[in-house]
XYZ file of C-alpha atoms in Angstrom:
777
model
C -158.088 57.365 76.723
C -158.811 60.983 76.970
C -156.023 62.064 79.158
C -153.652 60.928 76.585
C -152.742 64.381 74.745
C -152.613 65.916 78.362
C -150.319 63.206 79.488
C -147.996 63.416 76.265
C -147.554 66.957 77.591
C -146.376 65.705 80.701
C -144.005 63.232 79.029
C -142.882 65.957 76.470
C -140.061 67.574 78.763
C -139.981 64.039 80.401
C -137.237 63.190 77.581
C -134.177 63.864 79.980
C -136.181 61.849 82.749
C -136.569 58.556 84.227
C -139.223 56.058 85.013
C -140.533 55.025 88.540
C -140.581 51.483 90.122
C -143.416 49.957 92.380
C -143.298 50.543 96.243
C -141.467 47.529 97.948
C -140.020 46.532 101.305
C -136.919 48.567 101.378
C -133.761 47.007 102.714
C -132.049 49.001 105.684
C -128.623 50.423 104.959
C -127.184 47.884 106.831
C -128.382 45.065 104.570
C -126.726 46.991 101.626
C -123.256 45.924 100.232
C -120.633 48.259 100.823
C -120.751 50.764 97.918
C -117.181 51.599 96.385
C -116.202 54.957 95.235
C -117.407 55.631 91.805
C -115.712 57.780 89.294
C -117.403 60.237 87.172
C -116.098 60.440 83.525
C -114.794 63.692 83.290
C -117.399 66.312 81.833
C -116.327 68.706 78.896
C -116.575 72.231 80.553
C -119.397 74.444 79.121
C -119.517 78.275 79.207
C -121.850 79.636 81.331
C -124.985 81.369 79.430
C -125.856 85.095 79.937
C -128.804 84.106 82.019
C -126.267 81.719 84.431
C -124.135 84.808 84.472
C -126.837 87.280 85.802
C -128.424 84.671 88.028
C -126.343 84.970 91.065
C -128.760 85.055 94.550
C -126.792 86.468 97.402
C -126.992 84.212 100.444
C -127.312 86.085 103.626
C -125.341 85.638 106.625
C -125.241 84.575 109.359
C -126.191 81.168 108.001
C -127.684 78.298 109.774
C -124.976 75.754 111.414
C -124.522 72.503 109.534
C -125.294 70.555 112.796
C -128.212 72.487 114.041
C -130.249 72.870 110.966
C -133.575 71.155 110.069
C -133.799 68.631 107.818
C -135.192 69.806 104.380
C -137.341 68.102 101.684
C -138.061 69.185 98.065
C -141.367 68.316 96.243
C -141.379 68.574 92.446
C -144.766 68.114 90.551
C -145.352 66.919 86.942
C -146.005 69.059 84.412
C -144.180 68.109 81.092
C -142.301 70.618 79.857
C -143.356 73.172 82.227
C -141.491 70.941 84.808
C -138.192 72.743 83.403
C -139.159 75.473 85.826
C -137.658 72.815 88.456
C -134.215 73.323 87.452
C -134.474 77.442 87.682
C -135.700 76.681 91.372
C -132.651 74.400 92.144
C -130.280 76.940 90.695
C -131.605 79.469 92.987
C -131.300 77.219 96.159
C -127.714 76.521 95.072
C -127.058 80.419 94.971
C -128.533 80.859 98.503
C -126.430 77.676 99.479
C -129.946 75.790 100.727
C -129.364 72.232 101.144
C -131.887 69.278 99.981
C -131.837 66.322 102.211
C -134.579 64.467 100.378
C -136.478 64.664 96.927
C -139.740 63.532 95.979
C -140.880 63.627 92.462
C -143.585 62.906 89.916
C -143.171 62.411 86.193
C -141.221 65.530 84.974
C -140.148 66.293 88.737
C -139.097 62.598 89.077
C -136.735 63.105 86.332
C -135.318 66.495 87.434
C -135.579 65.316 90.983
C -134.009 61.955 89.999
C -131.223 63.506 88.393
C -130.373 65.961 91.026
C -130.307 63.130 93.498
C -127.590 61.449 91.702
C -125.244 64.128 92.397
C -125.974 66.670 89.177
C -126.117 70.244 89.844
C -128.641 72.459 88.425
C -126.265 73.839 85.861
C -125.752 70.122 84.807
C -129.403 69.473 84.468
C -129.933 72.734 82.609
C -127.418 71.754 79.981
C -129.033 68.335 79.572
C -132.334 69.942 78.870
C -131.188 72.278 76.342
C -129.120 70.612 74.580
C -131.156 67.391 74.283
C -132.437 66.582 70.690
C -136.070 66.185 71.906
C -137.486 64.988 68.626
C -134.728 62.326 68.520
C -135.445 60.908 71.906
C -139.130 60.395 71.033
C -138.084 57.944 68.513
C -137.511 54.277 68.987
C -135.880 53.597 65.989
C -132.249 54.029 66.110
C -130.402 56.748 63.834
C -130.509 55.048 60.259
C -126.475 54.616 60.250
C -126.980 52.499 63.301
C -129.612 50.187 61.789
C -128.453 46.783 60.469
C -127.602 46.443 56.747
C -130.832 44.675 56.015
C -133.093 47.194 57.831
C -131.444 49.742 55.767
C -132.259 48.033 52.449
C -135.652 47.876 53.623
C -135.745 51.403 54.128
C -134.740 51.947 50.809
C -138.207 50.666 49.339
C -140.833 50.693 52.074
C -141.529 54.387 53.195
C -144.268 54.441 55.878
C -142.207 54.483 58.966
C -144.743 52.978 61.284
C -144.734 49.206 61.160
C -147.975 47.098 62.284
C -147.622 43.913 64.156
C -149.052 40.784 62.617
C -150.245 37.761 64.480
C -152.843 34.936 64.002
C -153.941 36.623 61.074
C -154.544 39.898 63.063
C -153.019 43.153 63.149
C -151.584 44.235 66.250
C -150.282 47.805 67.579
C -147.600 48.601 70.073
C -148.890 49.475 73.636
C -147.431 52.846 73.314
C -146.587 55.260 70.498
C -143.423 55.332 71.970
C -141.515 52.064 73.329
C -139.142 54.625 75.211
C -136.130 52.625 73.932
C -133.907 55.632 73.354
C -135.173 57.609 76.440
C -134.429 54.796 78.417
C -130.700 54.559 77.169
C -130.448 58.454 77.513
C -131.258 58.088 81.451
C -129.477 54.929 81.640
C -126.381 57.005 80.622
C -126.745 59.848 82.947
C -127.384 57.527 85.959
C -124.780 54.944 85.355
C -122.342 56.395 87.947
C -124.611 55.551 90.689
C -126.313 52.629 89.008
C -124.703 50.022 91.834
C -126.989 51.890 94.417
C -130.186 50.022 94.722
C -131.481 51.764 98.110
C -132.535 55.414 96.812
C -131.776 56.607 100.323
C -128.046 56.194 99.818
C -127.950 58.214 96.711
C -126.234 61.622 97.196
C -129.600 63.158 97.860
C -132.492 60.534 99.314
C -135.177 60.386 96.486
C -138.554 58.952 95.867
C -140.239 58.640 92.362
C -144.114 58.098 92.195
C -146.096 56.029 89.391
C -149.405 54.790 89.010
C -150.300 51.167 89.126
C -152.434 50.954 85.604
C -154.191 47.813 87.056
C -155.512 49.579 90.392
C -155.042 53.063 89.693
C -153.223 53.393 92.960
C -149.922 55.391 93.367
C -146.714 53.659 93.856
C -143.801 54.982 95.797
C -140.480 53.702 94.316
C -137.385 53.891 96.821
C -135.172 51.224 95.942
C -134.120 49.102 92.809
C -133.199 50.432 89.469
C -133.308 54.306 89.375
C -133.323 54.263 85.550
C -136.802 52.168 85.363
C -137.962 54.204 88.277
C -137.637 57.638 86.441
C -138.794 55.805 83.113
C -142.156 54.843 84.834
C -142.939 57.895 86.397
C -143.405 59.640 83.032
C -144.943 56.833 81.138
C -148.149 58.373 79.945
C -150.377 55.324 78.928
C -150.900 55.388 75.043
C -147.943 57.425 74.568
C -145.214 55.617 76.540
C -145.105 51.725 76.797
C -146.098 50.865 80.417
C -142.936 49.699 82.445
C -143.242 46.507 84.115
C -141.421 46.175 87.486
C -141.722 43.453 90.078
C -144.957 42.253 88.822
C -146.823 45.442 88.622
C -147.458 47.604 85.421
C -146.682 51.231 86.145
C -147.529 54.353 84.129
C -147.366 57.963 84.797
C -147.552 59.182 88.468
C -149.194 62.108 87.554
C -152.366 60.213 87.418
C -152.801 59.534 90.898
C -150.311 61.780 92.601
C -148.973 64.754 90.799
C -147.780 66.544 93.990
C -146.212 64.136 95.954
C -146.056 66.148 99.685
C -146.984 63.128 101.765
C -144.389 61.130 100.345
C -141.645 63.574 101.049
C -142.917 64.159 104.477
C -142.730 60.390 105.248
C -138.912 60.787 104.307
C -138.372 62.385 107.694
C -138.017 66.017 106.970
C -138.691 68.895 109.077
C -139.485 71.829 106.222
C -140.736 71.186 102.941
C -139.969 73.347 99.573
C -142.691 72.465 97.017
C -142.675 73.431 93.386
C -146.186 73.172 91.644
C -145.857 73.639 88.003
C -148.972 71.503 86.886
C -151.103 71.694 84.258
C -153.265 75.109 84.141
C -156.933 75.420 83.991
C -157.789 77.306 80.563
C -160.644 80.184 80.154
C -163.676 79.258 78.397
C -162.905 81.244 75.230
C -159.811 78.760 74.965
C -161.883 75.594 75.325
C -162.463 75.214 71.758
C -161.723 71.453 70.644
C -162.362 67.956 72.009
C -158.736 67.396 72.643
C -158.216 70.896 74.793
C -161.439 69.949 76.465
C -159.793 66.398 77.459
C -156.824 68.190 78.612
C -158.842 70.435 80.657
C -160.565 67.388 82.475
C -157.403 65.749 83.137
C -156.009 69.062 84.484
C -159.075 69.453 86.867
C -158.491 65.862 88.180
C -154.945 66.408 89.000
C -155.420 70.101 90.210
C -158.007 68.390 92.582
C -155.508 66.091 94.135
C -152.700 68.295 94.248
C -154.922 71.098 96.201
C -155.604 68.078 98.741
C -151.827 67.658 99.432
C -151.389 71.327 99.545
C -154.107 71.767 102.312
C -151.496 69.666 104.670
C -148.452 72.277 104.247
C -147.836 74.187 107.507
C -146.389 77.758 107.869
C -142.701 76.263 107.818
C -143.180 75.074 104.540
C -142.471 76.956 101.491
C -144.692 76.895 98.323
C -143.243 77.986 95.014
C -145.578 78.295 91.883
C -144.010 79.520 88.906
C -145.759 82.016 86.618
C -146.243 79.961 83.467
C -149.366 80.973 82.342
C -151.152 78.726 80.086
C -147.980 77.293 78.488
C -148.389 73.856 77.163
C -147.037 70.985 78.964
C -145.818 69.503 75.531
C -144.273 72.598 73.763
C -140.367 72.068 74.144
C -139.565 75.780 72.853
C -140.528 77.134 76.468
C -137.696 75.040 78.190
C -135.517 77.968 78.514
C -138.522 80.419 79.492
C -139.736 77.552 82.055
C -136.337 77.826 83.620
C -136.219 81.482 84.318
C -139.901 81.453 85.270
C -138.654 78.993 88.147
C -135.629 80.925 88.963
C -137.980 84.376 89.234
C -140.409 82.748 91.562
C -137.956 81.174 93.799
C -136.327 84.562 94.185
C -139.347 85.949 95.309
C -139.118 83.339 98.318
C -135.662 84.869 98.882
C -136.482 85.643 102.412
C -138.190 82.312 103.539
C -135.568 80.243 102.044
C -132.789 82.008 103.474
C -133.840 81.104 106.685
C -131.982 77.642 105.931
C -128.809 79.036 104.464
C -125.685 77.284 105.038
C -122.294 79.162 105.680
C -119.763 78.753 102.390
C -117.689 76.312 104.461
C -120.637 74.332 105.277
C -121.918 74.166 101.925
C -118.947 73.213 100.453
C -119.038 70.111 102.557
C -122.270 69.265 101.597
C -121.830 69.886 97.769
C -118.654 67.754 98.029
C -120.470 64.911 99.649
C -123.084 64.897 96.683
C -120.221 64.639 94.111
C -118.107 62.209 95.792
C -120.492 59.287 95.636
C -120.290 59.568 91.712
C -116.431 59.188 91.381
C -115.184 55.850 90.087
C -116.554 53.314 88.033
C -116.405 49.518 88.761
C -115.087 46.875 86.541
C -117.546 44.553 84.779
C -117.053 40.867 86.121
C -119.826 38.994 84.528
C -122.512 39.101 82.121
C -125.712 37.537 82.418
C -129.015 37.390 80.421
C -132.083 37.569 82.686
C -135.038 35.035 82.715
C -137.641 35.723 79.699
C -134.728 36.743 77.487
C -133.079 33.441 76.829
C -133.858 33.060 73.158
C -131.458 35.810 72.770
C -128.761 34.608 74.952
C -126.367 33.507 72.359
C -126.365 36.966 70.401
C -126.327 38.881 73.665
C -123.468 37.027 75.440
C -121.287 37.381 72.173
C -122.104 40.835 72.005
C -121.052 42.031 75.425
C -118.510 38.966 76.435
C -115.487 41.251 75.793
C -116.484 43.992 78.205
C -115.718 41.853 81.122
C -112.698 42.886 83.036
C -112.952 46.546 81.731
C -114.755 49.627 83.618
C -118.445 50.471 82.879
C -118.361 52.538 79.798
C -122.095 54.048 79.266
C -121.128 55.388 75.557
C -119.871 51.903 74.368
C -122.591 49.928 76.291
C -125.430 52.098 74.506
C -123.657 51.821 71.174
C -124.109 47.687 71.444
C -127.321 48.045 72.756
C -128.625 50.276 69.984
C -126.969 48.517 67.412
C -128.515 45.087 68.276
C -131.893 46.949 69.029
C -131.467 48.216 65.029
C -132.216 44.433 64.037
C -135.826 45.431 64.506
C -137.301 42.502 66.237
C -137.420 43.863 69.963
C -139.643 45.986 71.964
C -136.716 46.859 74.432
C -133.259 45.833 74.745
C -131.484 46.968 78.433
C -128.748 46.523 80.770
C -128.523 47.082 84.453
C -125.564 46.999 86.669
C -126.105 44.481 89.320
C -123.993 43.052 92.075
C -123.810 39.283 92.960
C -123.420 37.565 96.029
C -119.677 37.689 96.184
C -119.761 41.531 95.562
C -118.837 41.637 92.155
C -120.403 44.134 89.500
C -121.893 42.791 86.233
C -124.184 43.413 83.681
C -128.043 41.792 83.654
C -129.187 42.020 79.930
C -133.110 41.985 78.997
C -134.423 41.710 75.706
C -137.968 41.884 75.247
C -139.630 40.450 72.032
C -141.896 42.746 70.340
C -145.280 42.302 71.942
C -147.072 43.189 68.645
C -144.899 40.849 66.608
C -142.511 39.256 65.997
C -144.093 39.155 62.513
C -144.918 42.709 61.041
C -146.310 44.357 57.939
C -144.855 47.740 56.270
C -146.342 49.974 53.599
C -144.949 51.894 50.390
C -146.558 54.284 48.038
C -145.084 56.081 44.960
C -147.146 58.629 43.210
C -146.061 60.923 40.409
C -147.876 63.592 38.168
C -145.982 65.498 35.335
C -148.992 67.836 35.032
C -148.886 67.193 31.187
C -151.721 64.149 31.698
C -149.251 61.487 32.631
C -149.403 60.108 36.129
C -148.474 56.798 37.804
C -148.647 55.106 41.151
C -147.272 52.033 43.003
C -148.698 50.956 46.287
C -146.651 48.210 48.195
C -147.095 46.040 51.181
C -144.374 44.022 52.595
C -144.894 41.311 55.032
C -142.062 39.895 57.163
C -142.109 36.501 59.330
C -139.075 37.117 61.439
C -137.095 34.694 63.580
C -137.786 31.780 61.551
C -134.694 30.467 62.561
C -132.500 30.902 65.803
C -129.845 33.032 64.079
C -132.457 35.468 62.944
C -133.959 34.184 59.840
C -136.655 36.091 57.948
C -139.293 35.033 55.175
C -140.390 38.235 53.031
C -143.665 38.635 50.608
C -143.949 41.786 48.853
C -147.016 42.640 46.981
C -147.226 45.671 44.791
C -150.078 47.044 42.789
C -149.975 50.098 40.101
C -147.965 50.827 37.151
C -145.650 47.659 38.289
C -147.539 45.000 39.676
C -145.237 42.515 41.640
C -145.692 39.681 44.105
C -142.233 38.335 45.216
C -140.802 36.314 48.221
C -137.590 35.755 49.786
C -135.987 33.635 52.764
C -132.937 35.350 54.407
C -131.171 32.559 56.187
C -128.283 33.651 58.220
C -125.477 31.177 59.103
C -125.446 31.690 62.827
C -125.619 34.882 65.238
C -121.606 35.049 64.783
C -121.239 34.469 61.421
C -122.236 37.194 59.103
C -122.796 35.005 56.097
C -126.244 34.206 54.564
C -128.336 32.440 51.731
C -130.950 33.905 50.167
C -133.307 32.032 47.675
C -135.894 34.350 45.855
C -138.611 34.402 43.221
C -140.863 37.106 41.878
C -143.571 37.587 39.316
C -143.982 41.014 37.637
C -145.922 43.152 34.946
C -144.655 46.383 34.226
C -145.467 48.944 31.799
C -142.903 50.390 29.437
C -143.428 53.520 27.237
C -142.099 53.980 23.675
C -141.081 57.643 23.260
C -140.740 59.737 19.904
C -138.602 62.669 21.676
C -140.842 63.503 24.823
C -144.023 62.221 23.346
C -145.285 58.631 23.964
C -146.297 56.783 20.891
C -146.882 53.338 22.330
C -146.798 51.542 25.712
C -145.796 47.823 26.273
C -147.088 45.471 29.224
C -143.964 43.423 30.000
C -144.698 40.272 32.094
C -141.751 38.257 33.621
C -141.095 35.738 36.284
C -137.896 35.192 37.842
C -136.147 33.267 40.704
C -132.571 32.569 41.764
C -130.353 32.128 44.888
C -127.936 34.750 46.418
C -124.836 34.172 48.754
C -123.534 36.922 50.686
C -121.587 38.179 53.606
C -122.470 41.208 55.591
C -119.787 43.673 56.863
C -120.782 45.096 60.407
C -124.186 47.266 59.642
C -122.215 48.951 56.716
C -121.718 46.860 53.980
C -122.334 43.852 51.875
C -120.980 41.696 49.325
C -123.527 39.492 47.405
C -123.281 36.911 44.412
C -125.938 34.900 42.886
C -127.612 32.929 40.025
C -130.551 34.181 38.448
C -133.058 33.409 35.782
C -136.064 35.961 34.465
C -138.606 34.653 31.664
C -141.339 36.523 30.118
C -142.981 38.207 27.042
C -144.198 41.849 26.379
C -147.208 42.787 24.530
C -148.505 46.084 22.971
C -150.603 47.537 25.633
C -151.317 50.968 23.762
C -150.375 51.750 20.128
C -150.466 49.829 16.890
C -151.196 45.952 17.037
C -148.565 45.757 14.393
C -145.691 46.939 16.633
C -143.003 43.799 17.454
C -143.519 41.875 20.569
C -141.330 38.615 22.015
C -140.567 36.243 24.485
C -137.379 36.569 26.387
C -135.134 34.017 28.616
C -132.352 35.348 30.824
C -129.970 33.238 32.761
C -126.789 34.308 34.184
C -124.818 35.644 37.379
C -124.360 38.767 39.359
C -122.315 40.351 42.133
C -122.771 43.430 44.100
C -120.758 45.386 46.497
C -122.786 47.622 48.543
C -121.793 50.695 51.317
C -124.242 52.369 53.240
C -123.619 54.921 55.809
C -126.231 57.545 54.744
C -127.879 58.950 57.611
C -131.151 59.610 55.632
C -132.471 57.943 52.582
C -134.906 60.921 51.842
C -133.062 64.084 52.667
C -129.483 63.059 53.594
C -127.416 65.092 55.938
C -124.450 63.315 56.317
C -122.579 60.060 55.134
C -122.265 58.068 51.907
C -123.933 55.257 49.900
C -122.381 53.352 47.177
C -123.181 50.441 45.051
C -121.275 48.506 42.247
C -122.850 45.846 40.349
C -121.789 43.391 37.386
C -124.447 41.121 35.904
C -123.955 38.682 33.010
C -126.271 36.688 30.939
C -124.847 33.347 29.366
C -125.837 31.402 26.609
C -124.180 28.697 28.094
C -126.565 28.514 30.614
C -129.449 28.516 28.444
C -130.127 32.366 28.156
C -131.108 33.896 24.724
C -128.224 36.339 24.562
C -124.712 37.059 25.954
C -124.652 40.593 27.734
C -122.709 42.061 30.682
C -123.735 45.280 32.602
C -121.943 47.344 35.075
C -123.436 50.002 36.955
C -122.274 52.235 39.895
C -124.281 54.408 42.151
C -122.790 57.015 44.797
C -124.225 59.622 46.979
C -122.420 61.794 49.564
C -123.875 64.290 51.930
C -122.524 67.001 54.180
C -124.273 69.674 56.054
C -123.769 73.052 57.519
C -126.473 74.064 60.009
C -129.686 73.870 58.245
C -128.010 73.686 54.811
C -127.126 70.315 53.134
C -125.242 69.361 50.050
C -125.436 65.993 48.221
C -123.442 65.005 45.279
C -124.898 61.828 43.422
C -123.241 60.146 40.601
C -124.941 57.360 38.539
C -123.184 55.487 35.662
C -124.050 52.724 33.639
C -122.505 50.419 30.777
C -123.129 47.498 28.372
C -119.699 45.592 28.435
C -120.712 43.829 25.077
C -121.981 45.261 21.593
C -125.199 47.333 21.632
C -128.472 45.598 21.470
C -131.975 46.645 21.086
C -133.049 44.767 24.171
C -134.550 46.855 26.666
C -133.331 45.136 29.518
C -129.635 46.127 28.764
C -130.377 49.613 28.431
C -130.133 52.456 30.837
C -132.952 55.090 30.774
C -132.529 58.825 32.137
C -135.241 61.413 32.495
C -137.585 62.610 35.087
C -137.161 64.370 38.689
C -133.579 64.781 39.901
C -132.785 62.371 36.651
C -132.309 65.019 33.866
C -135.202 66.915 35.501
C -136.371 69.013 32.469
C -137.347 65.715 30.366
C -139.825 63.109 30.852
C -139.306 60.099 32.950
C -137.326 57.420 31.068
C -137.692 59.506 27.916
C -134.144 58.572 26.603
C -132.388 55.403 26.947
C -129.061 53.838 25.917
C -126.596 51.076 26.359
C -124.029 53.540 28.091
C -125.257 56.494 30.481
C -124.037 58.778 32.962
C -125.325 61.568 35.345
C -123.934 63.619 37.998
C -126.029 65.832 40.319
C -125.562 68.300 42.970
C -128.276 69.013 45.214
C -128.332 72.021 47.773
C -131.302 72.532 50.098
C -132.160 73.982 53.503
C -134.414 72.938 56.089
C -137.024 75.866 56.477
C -139.560 77.129 59.060
C -139.295 78.512 62.407
C -139.831 77.608 65.919
C -140.260 73.806 64.604
C -139.184 71.259 62.377
C -141.134 72.667 59.602
C -144.560 73.054 57.969
C -147.252 71.513 60.165
C -144.295 69.955 62.133
C -143.134 68.115 59.229
C -139.484 68.679 58.222
C -139.604 70.814 55.288
C -136.733 71.545 52.833
C -136.342 74.018 49.851
C -133.599 72.971 47.267
C -132.346 73.149 43.779
C -130.493 70.830 41.879
C -127.851 71.186 39.164
C -127.672 68.060 36.845
C -125.318 66.851 33.916
C -125.810 63.745 31.872
C -126.780 61.793 28.949
C -126.928 58.351 27.294
C -124.685 57.245 24.478
C -124.583 54.428 21.817
C -120.638 54.013 22.043
C -118.821 54.445 25.263
C -116.295 56.337 23.209
C -118.924 59.118 22.686
C -119.224 59.876 26.259
C -117.661 63.121 27.388
C -118.823 65.954 29.656
C -119.310 68.358 26.685
C -121.981 65.757 25.283
C -124.104 65.957 28.398
C -127.578 67.432 28.556
C -127.602 70.491 31.631
C -130.834 70.500 33.794
C -131.861 72.007 36.533
C -134.818 71.781 39.178
C -136.333 73.938 41.932
C -137.979 72.034 44.500
C -139.953 72.139 47.688
C -139.841 68.951 49.893
C -141.555 67.404 52.886
C -140.334 64.546 54.784
C -143.779 62.885 55.921
C -144.393 59.647 57.808
C -145.836 58.243 54.516
C -142.554 59.015 52.444
C -140.972 62.056 50.844
C -143.163 64.574 48.907
C -141.730 66.658 46.364
C -143.380 69.778 44.276
C -140.766 70.483 41.453
C -140.075 72.166 38.588
C -137.623 70.816 36.127
C -135.551 72.764 33.347
C -133.107 71.878 30.511
C -130.539 74.422 28.837
C -132.518 73.328 25.453
C -135.596 74.698 26.402
C -137.466 71.790 27.809
C -139.140 71.702 31.116
C -141.416 69.442 33.216
C -143.099 69.943 36.476
C -143.696 67.345 39.110
C -145.930 66.322 42.175
C -143.998 63.349 43.628
C -144.229 61.049 46.545
C -141.713 58.472 46.754
C -138.173 57.761 46.769
C -135.847 59.963 44.744
C -132.331 58.575 45.627
């Protein structure tokens, strides 16, 4: 759709906003159950900004008496990031002590207006918008540390972050680039103190949100129901955000049908309108230079035409405020603070008109207290129910939320639980709503919506390395996941890989139940890989090693941060000379044995970590008593710890490995070193031994101003200091016997995985250079 990029703009600042719902016959105030007082959790006091200190606009006296004053309606248009100007207007209205009796908003206007209607002040909303992590709010996937442990393991190997659905032999795409899960939970937390109110006329300030029916194109005015989904619908740009389904209608951004809802506010019984229009600007000819920009211009023309028709209905008593935002982009989040100030300046220019509706200080205090009181106090949760259509997840959701019964509503705790279960990766949306039953009790209504493009999906991985000395390697991998093959969440996984290492593998993950963290995992794989034979840093031969392995693992997960796994495994295969003298030795092998692995993972990012730790301790043993061709035991340990200080990050990374038996010449029992961040001055895997150890200290800084990095990709400049070596005897290992290496690198965290351009240097004079795409940790 040609309006998508423009709508993304409108959605941009909507991160602090909420969706809208379809118009329905609204119950009268008398039909609503009495509303208990609601206590808002105490807010942490925040010092005012310099702009806030200077913003005071004196309210003239005498003020309009409270009982005699006209009813005032506020109309807030859509406009994406430009909509932050609404906050500045609200700020001046508060300074002038102008009360608002009704609000109608579209898109970003619905978010700002909806938050104000719940009792937030202009300063509160400004603080929310300024402190919100916009990039994070537009990501559906929870932070890595909140993913399930199994999803974290998948994250180690498959780099492309965007999965494709797979059903009936066809690839499927989501209904929107963003499902809106995280945005929805943000809005849910902000509106929870008034979530029990289903008639928007009973909010601290009566409110209407405008959305668009995706099937008919008609505007949908939402005045009752769930406030969060109302705001969320109003900002759901088609193709960008997944549409919101409410009461049988599929709803998208209200800016498509009514970006300036003047008539909606008029129907709320007001006498005077204050209208704030921050709509899309029309660009001059010299700026219409590309197809996307021209498409945005078309959208702006359509939106503006409808807005102009609405403006023609204004009377001489109404006040129109149009902040001077120029051609600022509606999806440029860097303009938020500037837009707030532009809104304040535009409102100040209308001070004389606005002052006619100012209240006295005492009357305005009564008005302000009334708005705040309704947010005080939160009801106890007396029941939990799973909504129709979510029955397949009933057991898991009831187990997850049953222990909140009898406790006050706690937005932070509820969101943590929602995020944790959503981190399993099989749901398009998981949400809760505060509802009231026929007996007047409050409870949670839970909704879990399965991935509409799944539940099966496919992910991709890629690894490319070039050392600028004629040696380059690549591997491309695909993972097919057949999910929910059992009620507790079983998965059947297939991996296909081609390149230097070709591989086909399968595993069946079978958890015991929704509530028990135990699982069994049978697996098998067929692999062929290249193994170089080196003389110093020069390759003199290369083997192709083919193997077939199978086994069964038993394990227990510890929350989403750890796992213990034991298993039996058999590997058979043979090697042949691929490059080099045909007289080089070849042979067959047959390995049978056990293993045990302890894993811990609370790292926030596997590409460029900023905080958290990851650790793995593994023992593996081959036994001739099981039919293996040798007895051999290996012990390995890997630990990563990360800390950040602003844009700077430090990572300490240690890897140790040792053979517990007498050294052998079998490559399968040796530990290799060499390559980027693995003694960077040496060629990859150029040294190996039965005992090895290496410690690295990585220091890096995110670079780039005004954005996340080069071409909007997070970009880092870093160095590494490395000390390590391999030894034939464990007693030879010492710090004095280590090689000292370092590297200087530039890294980009791209959607297809981390990319590095690096130079490695060893104290002995060796050096190596790398162009590297793929996992380093």
